Tab-separated table of C-alpha atoms and ligand atoms in Angstrom:
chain	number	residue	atom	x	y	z
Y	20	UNK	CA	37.307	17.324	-9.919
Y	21	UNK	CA	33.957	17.225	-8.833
Y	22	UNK	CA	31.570	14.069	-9.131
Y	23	UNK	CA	29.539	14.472	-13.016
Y	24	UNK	CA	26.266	13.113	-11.901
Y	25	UNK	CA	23.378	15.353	-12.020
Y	26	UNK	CA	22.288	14.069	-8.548
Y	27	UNK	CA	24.610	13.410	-5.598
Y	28	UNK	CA	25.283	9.606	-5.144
Y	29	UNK	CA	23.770	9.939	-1.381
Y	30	UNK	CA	20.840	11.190	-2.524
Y	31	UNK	CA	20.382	9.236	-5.623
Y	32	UNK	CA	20.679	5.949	-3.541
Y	33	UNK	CA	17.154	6.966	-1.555
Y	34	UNK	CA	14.883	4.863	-3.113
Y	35	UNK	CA	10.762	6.433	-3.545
Y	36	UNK	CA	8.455	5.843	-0.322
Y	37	UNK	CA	6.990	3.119	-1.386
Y	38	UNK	CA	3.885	4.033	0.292
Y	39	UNK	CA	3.312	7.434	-1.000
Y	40	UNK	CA	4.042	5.466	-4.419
Y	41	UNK	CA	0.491	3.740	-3.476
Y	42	UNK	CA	-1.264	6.611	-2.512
Y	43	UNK	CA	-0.121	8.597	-5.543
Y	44	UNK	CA	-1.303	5.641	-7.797
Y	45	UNK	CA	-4.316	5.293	-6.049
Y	46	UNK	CA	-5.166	9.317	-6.174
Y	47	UNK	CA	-4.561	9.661	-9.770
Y	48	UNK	CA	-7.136	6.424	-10.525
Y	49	UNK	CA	-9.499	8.231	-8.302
Y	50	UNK	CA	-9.224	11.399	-10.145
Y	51	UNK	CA	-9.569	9.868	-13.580
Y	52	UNK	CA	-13.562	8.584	-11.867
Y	53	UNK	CA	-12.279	5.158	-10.323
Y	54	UNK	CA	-13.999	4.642	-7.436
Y	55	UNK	CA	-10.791	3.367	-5.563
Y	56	UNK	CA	-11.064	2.492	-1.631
Y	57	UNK	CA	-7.297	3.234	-0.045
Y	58	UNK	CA	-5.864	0.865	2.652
Y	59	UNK	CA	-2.915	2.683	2.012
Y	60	UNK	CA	-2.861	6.080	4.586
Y	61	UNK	CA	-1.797	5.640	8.010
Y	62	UNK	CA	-3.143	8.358	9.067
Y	63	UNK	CA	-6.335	8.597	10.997
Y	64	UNK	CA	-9.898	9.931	9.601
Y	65	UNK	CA	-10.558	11.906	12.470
Y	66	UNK	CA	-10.369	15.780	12.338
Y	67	UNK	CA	-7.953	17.089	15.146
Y	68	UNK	CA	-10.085	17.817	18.485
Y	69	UNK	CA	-11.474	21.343	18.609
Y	70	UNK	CA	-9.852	22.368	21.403
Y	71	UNK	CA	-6.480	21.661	19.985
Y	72	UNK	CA	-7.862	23.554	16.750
Y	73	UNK	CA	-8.366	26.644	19.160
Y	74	UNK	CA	-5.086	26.825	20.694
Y	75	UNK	CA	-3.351	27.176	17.426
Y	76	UNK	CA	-5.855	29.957	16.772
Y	77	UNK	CA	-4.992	31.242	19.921
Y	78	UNK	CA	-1.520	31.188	19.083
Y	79	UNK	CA	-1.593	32.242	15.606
Y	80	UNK	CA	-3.302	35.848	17.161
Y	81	UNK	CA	-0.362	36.202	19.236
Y	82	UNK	CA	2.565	38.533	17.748
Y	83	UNK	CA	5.172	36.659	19.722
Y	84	UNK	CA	4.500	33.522	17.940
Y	85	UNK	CA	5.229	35.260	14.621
Y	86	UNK	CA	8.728	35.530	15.051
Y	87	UNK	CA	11.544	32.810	15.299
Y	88	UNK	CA	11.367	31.086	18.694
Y	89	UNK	CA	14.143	28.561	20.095
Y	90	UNK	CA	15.482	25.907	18.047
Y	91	UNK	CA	15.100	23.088	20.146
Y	92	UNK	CA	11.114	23.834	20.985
Y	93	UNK	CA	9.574	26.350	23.170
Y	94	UNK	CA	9.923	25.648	26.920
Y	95	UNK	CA	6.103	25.596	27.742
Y	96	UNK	CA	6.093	22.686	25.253
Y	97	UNK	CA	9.561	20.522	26.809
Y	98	UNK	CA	8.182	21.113	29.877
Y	99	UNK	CA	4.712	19.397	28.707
Y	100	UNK	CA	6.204	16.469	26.821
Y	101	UNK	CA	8.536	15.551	29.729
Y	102	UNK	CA	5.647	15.676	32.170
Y	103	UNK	CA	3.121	14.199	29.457
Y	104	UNK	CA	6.144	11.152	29.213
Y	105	UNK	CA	6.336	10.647	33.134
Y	106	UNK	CA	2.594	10.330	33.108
Y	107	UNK	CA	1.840	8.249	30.322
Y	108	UNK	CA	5.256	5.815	30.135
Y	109	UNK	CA	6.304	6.543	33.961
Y	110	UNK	CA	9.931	7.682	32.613
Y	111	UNK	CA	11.339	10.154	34.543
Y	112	UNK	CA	12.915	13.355	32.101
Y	113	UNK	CA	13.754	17.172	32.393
Y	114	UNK	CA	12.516	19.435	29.712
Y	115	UNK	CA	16.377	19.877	28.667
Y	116	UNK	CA	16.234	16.769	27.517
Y	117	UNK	CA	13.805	17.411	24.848
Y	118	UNK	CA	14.112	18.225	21.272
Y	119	UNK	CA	10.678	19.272	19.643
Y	120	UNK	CA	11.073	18.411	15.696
Y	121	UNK	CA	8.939	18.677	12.656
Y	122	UNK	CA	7.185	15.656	12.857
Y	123	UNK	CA	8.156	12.097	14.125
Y	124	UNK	CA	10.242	12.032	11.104
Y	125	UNK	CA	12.374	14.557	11.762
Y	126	UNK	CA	13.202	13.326	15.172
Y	127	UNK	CA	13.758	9.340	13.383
Y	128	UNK	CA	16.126	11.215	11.183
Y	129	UNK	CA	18.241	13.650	13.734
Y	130	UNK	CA	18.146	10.232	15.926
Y	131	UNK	CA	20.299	8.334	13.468
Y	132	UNK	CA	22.123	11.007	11.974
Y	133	UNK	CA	23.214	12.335	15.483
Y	134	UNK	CA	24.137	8.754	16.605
Y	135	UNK	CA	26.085	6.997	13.735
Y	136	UNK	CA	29.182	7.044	12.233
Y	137	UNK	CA	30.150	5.912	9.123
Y	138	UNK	CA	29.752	1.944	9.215
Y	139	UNK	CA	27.959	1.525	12.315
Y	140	UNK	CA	25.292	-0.852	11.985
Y	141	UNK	CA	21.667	-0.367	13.489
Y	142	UNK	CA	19.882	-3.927	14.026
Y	143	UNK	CA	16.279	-3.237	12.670
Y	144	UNK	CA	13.761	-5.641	13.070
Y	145	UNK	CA	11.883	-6.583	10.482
Y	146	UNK	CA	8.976	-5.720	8.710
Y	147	UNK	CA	9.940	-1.910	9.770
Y	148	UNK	CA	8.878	0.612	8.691
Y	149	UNK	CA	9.770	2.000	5.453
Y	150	UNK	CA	11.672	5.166	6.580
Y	151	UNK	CA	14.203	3.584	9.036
Y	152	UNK	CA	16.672	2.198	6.680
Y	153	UNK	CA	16.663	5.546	4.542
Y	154	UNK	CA	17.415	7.341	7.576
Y	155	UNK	CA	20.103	4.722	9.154
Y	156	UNK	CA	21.689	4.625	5.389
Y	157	UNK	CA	21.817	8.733	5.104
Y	158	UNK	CA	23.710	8.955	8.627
Y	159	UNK	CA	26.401	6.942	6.806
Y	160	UNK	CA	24.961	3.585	8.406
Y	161	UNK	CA	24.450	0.007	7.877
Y	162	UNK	CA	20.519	-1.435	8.245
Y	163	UNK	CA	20.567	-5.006	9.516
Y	164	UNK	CA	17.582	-6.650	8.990
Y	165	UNK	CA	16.648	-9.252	11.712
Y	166	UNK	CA	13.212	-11.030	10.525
Y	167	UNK	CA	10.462	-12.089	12.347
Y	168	UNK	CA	7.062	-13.285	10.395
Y	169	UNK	CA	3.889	-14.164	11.452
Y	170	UNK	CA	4.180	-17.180	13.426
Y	171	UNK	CA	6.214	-15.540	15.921
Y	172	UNK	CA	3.804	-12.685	15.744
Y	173	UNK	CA	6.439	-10.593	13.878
Y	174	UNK	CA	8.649	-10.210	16.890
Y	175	UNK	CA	11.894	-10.674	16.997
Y	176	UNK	CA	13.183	-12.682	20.019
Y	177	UNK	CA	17.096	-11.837	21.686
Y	178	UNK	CA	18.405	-14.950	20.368
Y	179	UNK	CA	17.804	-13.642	16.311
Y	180	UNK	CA	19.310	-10.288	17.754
Y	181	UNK	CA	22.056	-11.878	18.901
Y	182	UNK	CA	22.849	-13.341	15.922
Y	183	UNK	CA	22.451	-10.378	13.801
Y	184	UNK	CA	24.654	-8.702	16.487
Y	185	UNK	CA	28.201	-7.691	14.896
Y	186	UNK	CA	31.486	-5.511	16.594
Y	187	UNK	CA	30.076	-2.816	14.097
Y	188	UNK	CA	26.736	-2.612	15.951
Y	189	UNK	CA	26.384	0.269	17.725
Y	190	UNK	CA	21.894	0.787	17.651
Y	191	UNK	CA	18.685	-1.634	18.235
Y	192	UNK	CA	15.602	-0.174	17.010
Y	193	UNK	CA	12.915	-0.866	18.849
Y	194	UNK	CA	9.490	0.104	17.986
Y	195	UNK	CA	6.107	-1.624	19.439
Y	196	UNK	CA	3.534	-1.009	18.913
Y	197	UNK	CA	5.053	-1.511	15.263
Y	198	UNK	CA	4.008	0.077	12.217
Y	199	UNK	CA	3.538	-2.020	10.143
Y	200	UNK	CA	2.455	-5.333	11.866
Y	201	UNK	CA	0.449	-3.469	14.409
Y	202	UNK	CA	2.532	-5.986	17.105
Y	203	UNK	CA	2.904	-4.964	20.260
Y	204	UNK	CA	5.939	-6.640	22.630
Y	205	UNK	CA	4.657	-8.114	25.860
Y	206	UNK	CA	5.997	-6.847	29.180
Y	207	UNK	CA	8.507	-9.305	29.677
Y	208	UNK	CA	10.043	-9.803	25.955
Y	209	UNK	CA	10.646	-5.882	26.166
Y	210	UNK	CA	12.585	-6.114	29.687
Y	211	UNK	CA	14.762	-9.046	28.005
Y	212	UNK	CA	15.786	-7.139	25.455
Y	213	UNK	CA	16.456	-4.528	26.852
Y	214	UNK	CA	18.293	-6.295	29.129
Y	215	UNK	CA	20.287	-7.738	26.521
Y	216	UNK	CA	21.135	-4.372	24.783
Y	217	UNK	CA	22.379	-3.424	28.208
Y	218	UNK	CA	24.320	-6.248	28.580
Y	219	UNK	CA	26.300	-5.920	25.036
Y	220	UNK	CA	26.283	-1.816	25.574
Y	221	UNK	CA	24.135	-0.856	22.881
Y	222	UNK	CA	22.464	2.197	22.276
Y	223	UNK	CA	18.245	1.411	22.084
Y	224	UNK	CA	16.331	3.960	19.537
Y	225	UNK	CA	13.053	3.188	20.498
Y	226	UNK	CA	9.785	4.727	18.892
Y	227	UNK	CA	6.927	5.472	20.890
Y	228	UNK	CA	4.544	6.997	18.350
Y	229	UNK	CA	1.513	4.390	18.593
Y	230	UNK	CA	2.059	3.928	22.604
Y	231	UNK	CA	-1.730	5.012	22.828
Y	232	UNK	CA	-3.278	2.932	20.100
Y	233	UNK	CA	-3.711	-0.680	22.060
Y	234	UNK	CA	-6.872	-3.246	22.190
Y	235	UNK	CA	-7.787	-5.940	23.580
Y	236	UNK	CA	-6.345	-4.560	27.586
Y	237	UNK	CA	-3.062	-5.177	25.902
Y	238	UNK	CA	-0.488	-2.758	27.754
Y	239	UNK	CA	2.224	-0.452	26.129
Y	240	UNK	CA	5.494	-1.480	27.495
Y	241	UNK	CA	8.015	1.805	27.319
Y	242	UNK	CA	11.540	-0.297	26.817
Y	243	UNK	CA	13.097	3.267	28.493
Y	244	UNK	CA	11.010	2.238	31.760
Y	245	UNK	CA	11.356	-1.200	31.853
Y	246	UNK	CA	14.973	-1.476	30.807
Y	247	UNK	CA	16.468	1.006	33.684
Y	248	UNK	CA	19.797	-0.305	33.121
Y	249	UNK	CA	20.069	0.691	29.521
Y	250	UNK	CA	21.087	3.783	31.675
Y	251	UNK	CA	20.969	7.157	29.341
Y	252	UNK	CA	21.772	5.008	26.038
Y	253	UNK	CA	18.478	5.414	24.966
Y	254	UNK	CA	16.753	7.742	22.657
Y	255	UNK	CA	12.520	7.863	23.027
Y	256	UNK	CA	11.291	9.153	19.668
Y	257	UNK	CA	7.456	10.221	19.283
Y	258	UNK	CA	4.837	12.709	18.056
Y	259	UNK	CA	1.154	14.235	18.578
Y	260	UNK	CA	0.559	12.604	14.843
Y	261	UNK	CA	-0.991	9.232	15.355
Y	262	UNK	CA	-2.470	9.598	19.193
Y	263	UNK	CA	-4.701	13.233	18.734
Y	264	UNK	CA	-4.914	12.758	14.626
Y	265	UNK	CA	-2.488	15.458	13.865
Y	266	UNK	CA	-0.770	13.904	10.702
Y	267	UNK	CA	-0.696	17.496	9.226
Y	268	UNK	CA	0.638	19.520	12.277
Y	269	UNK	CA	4.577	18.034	12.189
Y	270	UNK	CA	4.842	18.172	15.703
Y	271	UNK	CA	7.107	15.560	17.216
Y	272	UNK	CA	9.885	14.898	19.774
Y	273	UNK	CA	12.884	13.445	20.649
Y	274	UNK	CA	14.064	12.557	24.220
Y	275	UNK	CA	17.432	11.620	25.093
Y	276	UNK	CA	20.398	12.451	27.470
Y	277	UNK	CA	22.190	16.073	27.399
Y	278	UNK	CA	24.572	15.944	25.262
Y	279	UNK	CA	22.807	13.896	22.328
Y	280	UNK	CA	19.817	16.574	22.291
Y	281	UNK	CA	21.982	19.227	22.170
Y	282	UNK	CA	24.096	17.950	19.269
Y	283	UNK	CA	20.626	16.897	17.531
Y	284	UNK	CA	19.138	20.612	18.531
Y	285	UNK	CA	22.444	22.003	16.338
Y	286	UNK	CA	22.215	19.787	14.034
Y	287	UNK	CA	18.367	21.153	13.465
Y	288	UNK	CA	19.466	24.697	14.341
Y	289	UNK	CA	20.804	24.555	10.759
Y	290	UNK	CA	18.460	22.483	9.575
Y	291	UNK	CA	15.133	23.791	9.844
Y	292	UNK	CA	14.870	25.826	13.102
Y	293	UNK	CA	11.950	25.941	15.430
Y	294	UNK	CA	8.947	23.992	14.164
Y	295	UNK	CA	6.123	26.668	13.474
Y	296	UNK	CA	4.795	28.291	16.609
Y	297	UNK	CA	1.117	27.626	16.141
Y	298	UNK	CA	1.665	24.019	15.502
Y	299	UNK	CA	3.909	23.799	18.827
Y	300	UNK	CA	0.833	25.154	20.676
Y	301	UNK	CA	-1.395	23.223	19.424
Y	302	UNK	CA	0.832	20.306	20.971
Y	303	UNK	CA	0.807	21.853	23.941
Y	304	UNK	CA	-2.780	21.840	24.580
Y	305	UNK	CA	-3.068	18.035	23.362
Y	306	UNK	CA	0.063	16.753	25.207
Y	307	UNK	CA	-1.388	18.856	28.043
Y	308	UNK	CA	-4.897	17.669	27.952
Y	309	UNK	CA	-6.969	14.709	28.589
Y	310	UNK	CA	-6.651	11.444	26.629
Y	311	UNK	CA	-10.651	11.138	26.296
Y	312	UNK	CA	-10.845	11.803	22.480
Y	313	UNK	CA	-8.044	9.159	22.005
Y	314	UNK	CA	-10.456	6.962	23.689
Y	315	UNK	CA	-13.473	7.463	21.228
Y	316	UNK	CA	-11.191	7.249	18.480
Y	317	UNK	CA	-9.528	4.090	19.779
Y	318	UNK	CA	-13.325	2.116	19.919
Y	319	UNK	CA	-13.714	2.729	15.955
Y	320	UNK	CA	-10.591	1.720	15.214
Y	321	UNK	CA	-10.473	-1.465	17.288
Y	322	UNK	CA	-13.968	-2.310	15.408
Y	323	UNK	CA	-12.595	-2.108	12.216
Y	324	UNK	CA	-9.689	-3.882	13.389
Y	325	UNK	CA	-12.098	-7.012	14.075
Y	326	UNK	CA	-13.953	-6.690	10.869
Y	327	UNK	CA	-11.085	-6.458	8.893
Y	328	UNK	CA	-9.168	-9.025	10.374
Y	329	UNK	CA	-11.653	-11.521	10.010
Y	330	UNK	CA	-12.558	-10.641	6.673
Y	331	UNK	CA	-8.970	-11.050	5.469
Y	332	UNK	CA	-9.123	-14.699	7.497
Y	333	UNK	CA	-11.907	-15.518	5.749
Y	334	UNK	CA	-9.620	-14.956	2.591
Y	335	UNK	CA	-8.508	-18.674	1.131
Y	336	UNK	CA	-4.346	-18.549	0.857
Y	337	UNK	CA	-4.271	-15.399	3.742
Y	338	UNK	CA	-3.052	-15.434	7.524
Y	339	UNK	CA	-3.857	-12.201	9.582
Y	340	UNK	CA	-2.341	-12.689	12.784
Y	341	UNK	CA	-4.270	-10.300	14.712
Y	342	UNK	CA	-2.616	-7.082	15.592
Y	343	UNK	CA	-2.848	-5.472	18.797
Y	344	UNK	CA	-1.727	-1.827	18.741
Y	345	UNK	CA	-1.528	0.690	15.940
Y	346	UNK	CA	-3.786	0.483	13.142
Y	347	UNK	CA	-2.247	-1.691	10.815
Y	348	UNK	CA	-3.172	-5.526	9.810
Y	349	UNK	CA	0.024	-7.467	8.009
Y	350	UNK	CA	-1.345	-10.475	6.254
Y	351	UNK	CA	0.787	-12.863	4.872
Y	352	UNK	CA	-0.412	-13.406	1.283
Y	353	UNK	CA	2.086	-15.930	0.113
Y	354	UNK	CA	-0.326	-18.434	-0.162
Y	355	UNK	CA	-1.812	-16.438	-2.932
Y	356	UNK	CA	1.741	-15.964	-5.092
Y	357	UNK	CA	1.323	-17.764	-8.350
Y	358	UNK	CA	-1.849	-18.779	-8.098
Y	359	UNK	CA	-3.799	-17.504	-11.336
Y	360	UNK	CA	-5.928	-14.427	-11.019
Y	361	UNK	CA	-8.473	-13.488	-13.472
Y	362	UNK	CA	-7.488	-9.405	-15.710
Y	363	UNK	CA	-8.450	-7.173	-18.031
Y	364	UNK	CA	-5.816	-8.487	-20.086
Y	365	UNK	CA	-6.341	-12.103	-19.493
Y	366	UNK	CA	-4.974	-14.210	-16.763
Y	367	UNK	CA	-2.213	-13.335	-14.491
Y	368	UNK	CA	0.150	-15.183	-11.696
Y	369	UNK	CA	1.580	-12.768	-9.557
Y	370	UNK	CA	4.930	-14.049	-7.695
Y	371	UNK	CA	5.129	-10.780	-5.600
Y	372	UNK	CA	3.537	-8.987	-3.213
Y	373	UNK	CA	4.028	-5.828	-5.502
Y	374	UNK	CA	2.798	-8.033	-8.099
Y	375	UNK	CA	0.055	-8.663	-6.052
Y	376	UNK	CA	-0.560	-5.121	-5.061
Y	377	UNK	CA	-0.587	-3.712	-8.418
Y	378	UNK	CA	-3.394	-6.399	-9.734
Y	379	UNK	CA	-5.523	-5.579	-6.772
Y	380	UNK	CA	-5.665	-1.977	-7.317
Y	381	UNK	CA	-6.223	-2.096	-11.316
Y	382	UNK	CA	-9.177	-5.295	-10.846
Y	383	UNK	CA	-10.489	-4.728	-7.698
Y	384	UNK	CA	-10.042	-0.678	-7.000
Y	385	UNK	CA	-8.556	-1.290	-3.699
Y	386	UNK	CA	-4.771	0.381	-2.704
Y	387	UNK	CA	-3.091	-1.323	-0.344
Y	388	UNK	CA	0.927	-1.096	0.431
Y	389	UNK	CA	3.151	-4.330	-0.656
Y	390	UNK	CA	5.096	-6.000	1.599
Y	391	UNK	CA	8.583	-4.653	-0.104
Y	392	UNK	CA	8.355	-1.547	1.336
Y	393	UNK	CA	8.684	-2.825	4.608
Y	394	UNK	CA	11.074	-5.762	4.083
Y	395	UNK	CA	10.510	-8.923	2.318
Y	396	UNK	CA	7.954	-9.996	-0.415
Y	397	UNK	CA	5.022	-11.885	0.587
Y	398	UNK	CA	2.893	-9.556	2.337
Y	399	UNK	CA	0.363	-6.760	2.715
Y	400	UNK	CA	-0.014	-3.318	4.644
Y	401	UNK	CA	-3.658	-2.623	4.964
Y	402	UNK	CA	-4.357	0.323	6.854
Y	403	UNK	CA	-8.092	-0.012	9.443
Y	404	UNK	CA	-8.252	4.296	9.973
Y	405	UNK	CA	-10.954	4.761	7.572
Y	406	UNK	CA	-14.497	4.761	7.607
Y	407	UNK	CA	-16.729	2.060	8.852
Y	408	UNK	CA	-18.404	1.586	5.251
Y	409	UNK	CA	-15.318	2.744	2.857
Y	410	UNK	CA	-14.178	-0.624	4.905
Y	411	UNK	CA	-16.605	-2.870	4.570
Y	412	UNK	CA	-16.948	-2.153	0.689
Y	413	UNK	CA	-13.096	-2.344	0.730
Y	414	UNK	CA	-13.166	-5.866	2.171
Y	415	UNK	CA	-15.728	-7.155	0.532
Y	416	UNK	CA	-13.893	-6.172	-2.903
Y	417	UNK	CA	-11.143	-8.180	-1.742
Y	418	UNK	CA	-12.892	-11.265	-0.794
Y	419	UNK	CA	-14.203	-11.067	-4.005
Y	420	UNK	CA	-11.135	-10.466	-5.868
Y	421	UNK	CA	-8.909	-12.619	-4.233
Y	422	UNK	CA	-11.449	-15.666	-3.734
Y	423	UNK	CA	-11.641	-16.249	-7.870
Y	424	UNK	CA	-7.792	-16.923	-7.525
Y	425	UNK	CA	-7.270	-20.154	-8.804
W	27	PLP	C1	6.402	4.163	13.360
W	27	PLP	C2	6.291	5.584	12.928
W	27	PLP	N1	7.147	6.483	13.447
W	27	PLP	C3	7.103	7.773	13.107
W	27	PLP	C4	6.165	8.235	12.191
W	27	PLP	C5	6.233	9.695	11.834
W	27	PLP	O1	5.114	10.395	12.094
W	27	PLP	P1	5.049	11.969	11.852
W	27	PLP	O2	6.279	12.397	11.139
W	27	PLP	O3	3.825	12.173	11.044
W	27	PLP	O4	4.957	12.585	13.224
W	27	PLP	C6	5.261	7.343	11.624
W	27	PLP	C7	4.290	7.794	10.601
W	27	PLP	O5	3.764	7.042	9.812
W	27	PLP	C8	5.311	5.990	12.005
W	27	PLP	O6	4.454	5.086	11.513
């Protein structure tokens, strides 16, 4: 007999990006005239550099790149990102061991899915970001949240690993700088857990994506560098998206030993194939090229990083720790829950951060992401990769709004 529902129970069980949720609200109140100001994107403002731009024209006027090309990337490309990864992270990797996917995303997913068995358990710490546990739970795995908050700047330490630590768990996700806390791990916290991975024979998924996106002279710590004796259990995910502002490209990577990339590269030979030609050269030329525009980029952002960080301090009933990589700020708004807020509709007390979302965007025309899609209630995802003034009138609508709570 074959199951009656309309929609298989695998798929029915994914639950909607919460973020995109946001964003979608946020859209449609912009299109109906409201003059909404989104925290929500994490993506950055910036158009791609030009001379990325012209090596996908390049490529697009070459017949060659019209027709299928190998599943797991084209060679030019491996060869790049495992020179690109020896420069930037000092890890030392052949071009077999990389898998080029569609996107960061796709490489998170073929990670897990390539990794897990039914009942393994991943430990993810906690806030993560929103995709992880859909990805762990459609390999047939078990998330385990391990939270950290903001007094131990939302990182977790080995001895709340250990605890979360069961016979089932097989993974540690390890991402820094984190999306969304904008957290990055010091030098020495990274080499003790990976240390203690090592030690217990874990396999480390670690994602790389905002390794270029530090202030402050903070350094990025590659856990695959620094934790040499995790030996080849550990997979290095990351992407062109977030470093040369190519959300729209899909060009990402996986990096791993033999044998995992070449199950993941069947896995996407039946999947999707070779990510589109023109996109894969335009990687090229940015993994390939110099990091100067990253630079410029990285000034505004760490600007609005300041002036949105203090504004949200200045917030009675909010605590922005102050986030040093990525371009996120994670302010802990449960000083705020159930205080009374003036609405349309008369007074409300919000005891969520959804709650709490959801009256900021209808009163004060400002999207920002709840803490729920990232883990617990209590929280707020504001994204600092927009413009300069769309942020200031942003912030001030917030003070504003949130400064009448009573
Ligand atoms: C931590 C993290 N990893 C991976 C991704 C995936 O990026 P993309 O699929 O756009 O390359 C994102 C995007 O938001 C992210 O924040």
């Amino acid at each position: 007999m074959p199951s009656t529902g309309r929609i298989s129970q695998r798929i029915a069980a994914i639950t909607e990006s919460a973020t995109l949720a946001v964003d979608a609200k946020a859209k449609a109140l912009k299109a109906a005239g409201r003059p909404v100001i989104g925290f929500g994107a994490g993506e950055p403002d910036f158009p791609t550099p030009g001379y990325i731009v012209e090596a996908a024209v390049a490529a697009a006027r070459e017949a060659r790149f019209h027709r299928y090309s190998p599943a797991g990337g084209l060679p030019e490309l491996k060869q790049a990102i495992a020179e690109k990864t020896r420069r930037d992270s000092g890890y030392e990797v052949d071009a077999s061991q990389v898998l080029v996917t569609n996107g960061g995303k796709q490489a998170v997913y073929e990670a897990f899915a390539t990794l897990l068995d039914p009942g393994d358990e991943v430990l993810v710490p906690t806030p993560y970001w929103t995709t992880y546990p859909e990805a762990i739970r459609l390999a047939g795995g078990v998330p385990v949240e391990v939270f950290a908050g903001p007094e131990q700047g939302y990182m977790v330490t080995v001895e709340q690993l250990d605890q979360a630590r069961t016979d089932r768990t097989k993974v540690l996700l390890f991402v820094s700088p984190s999306n969304p806390t904008g957290a990055v791990y010091p030098a020495d916290q990274v080499a003790e857990i990976g240390m203690w991975a090592a030690d217990h024979g874990l396999w480390v998924i670690t994602d790389e994506i905002y390794e270029h996106l530090t202030y402050d002279g903070v350094p990025f710590t590659s856990i695959a560098t620094r934790s040499p004796e995790l030996g080849d259990k550990v997979v290095v995910l990351n992407g062109v998206a977030k470093t040369y502002a190519m959300t729209g490209w899909r060009v990402g990577w996986m990096i791993a030993a033999n044998d995992v990339v070449k199950a993941a590269t069947n896995l996407q030979s039946h999947l999707s194939s070779n990510v589109s030609n023109v996109s894969q050269m335009a990687a090229l030329a940015a993994v390939s090229g110099p990091l100067t525009e990253v630079e410029d980029m990285k000034l505004a952002f760490d600007r609005r990083r300041r002036a949105m960080v203090t504004a949200l301090n200045s917030i009675d009933g909010v605590d922005c720790p102050v986030p040093q990589g990525a371009f996120y700020a994670y302010p802990d708004v449960r000083g705020l829950l159930g205080r009374e807020f003036p609405a349309a509709a008369g007074p409300v007390r919000p005891q969520t951060s959804a709650e709490l979302a959801a009256l900021i965007l209808d009163e004060a025309e400002v999207a920002v992401v709840p803490g729920e899609a990232f883990g617990p209630s209590g929280f707020l995802r504001l994204s600092y990769a927009l413009g300069d003034e769309d942020l200031a009138t942003g912030m001030q609508r917030l003070q504003d709004y949130l400064g009448r709570a009573r």
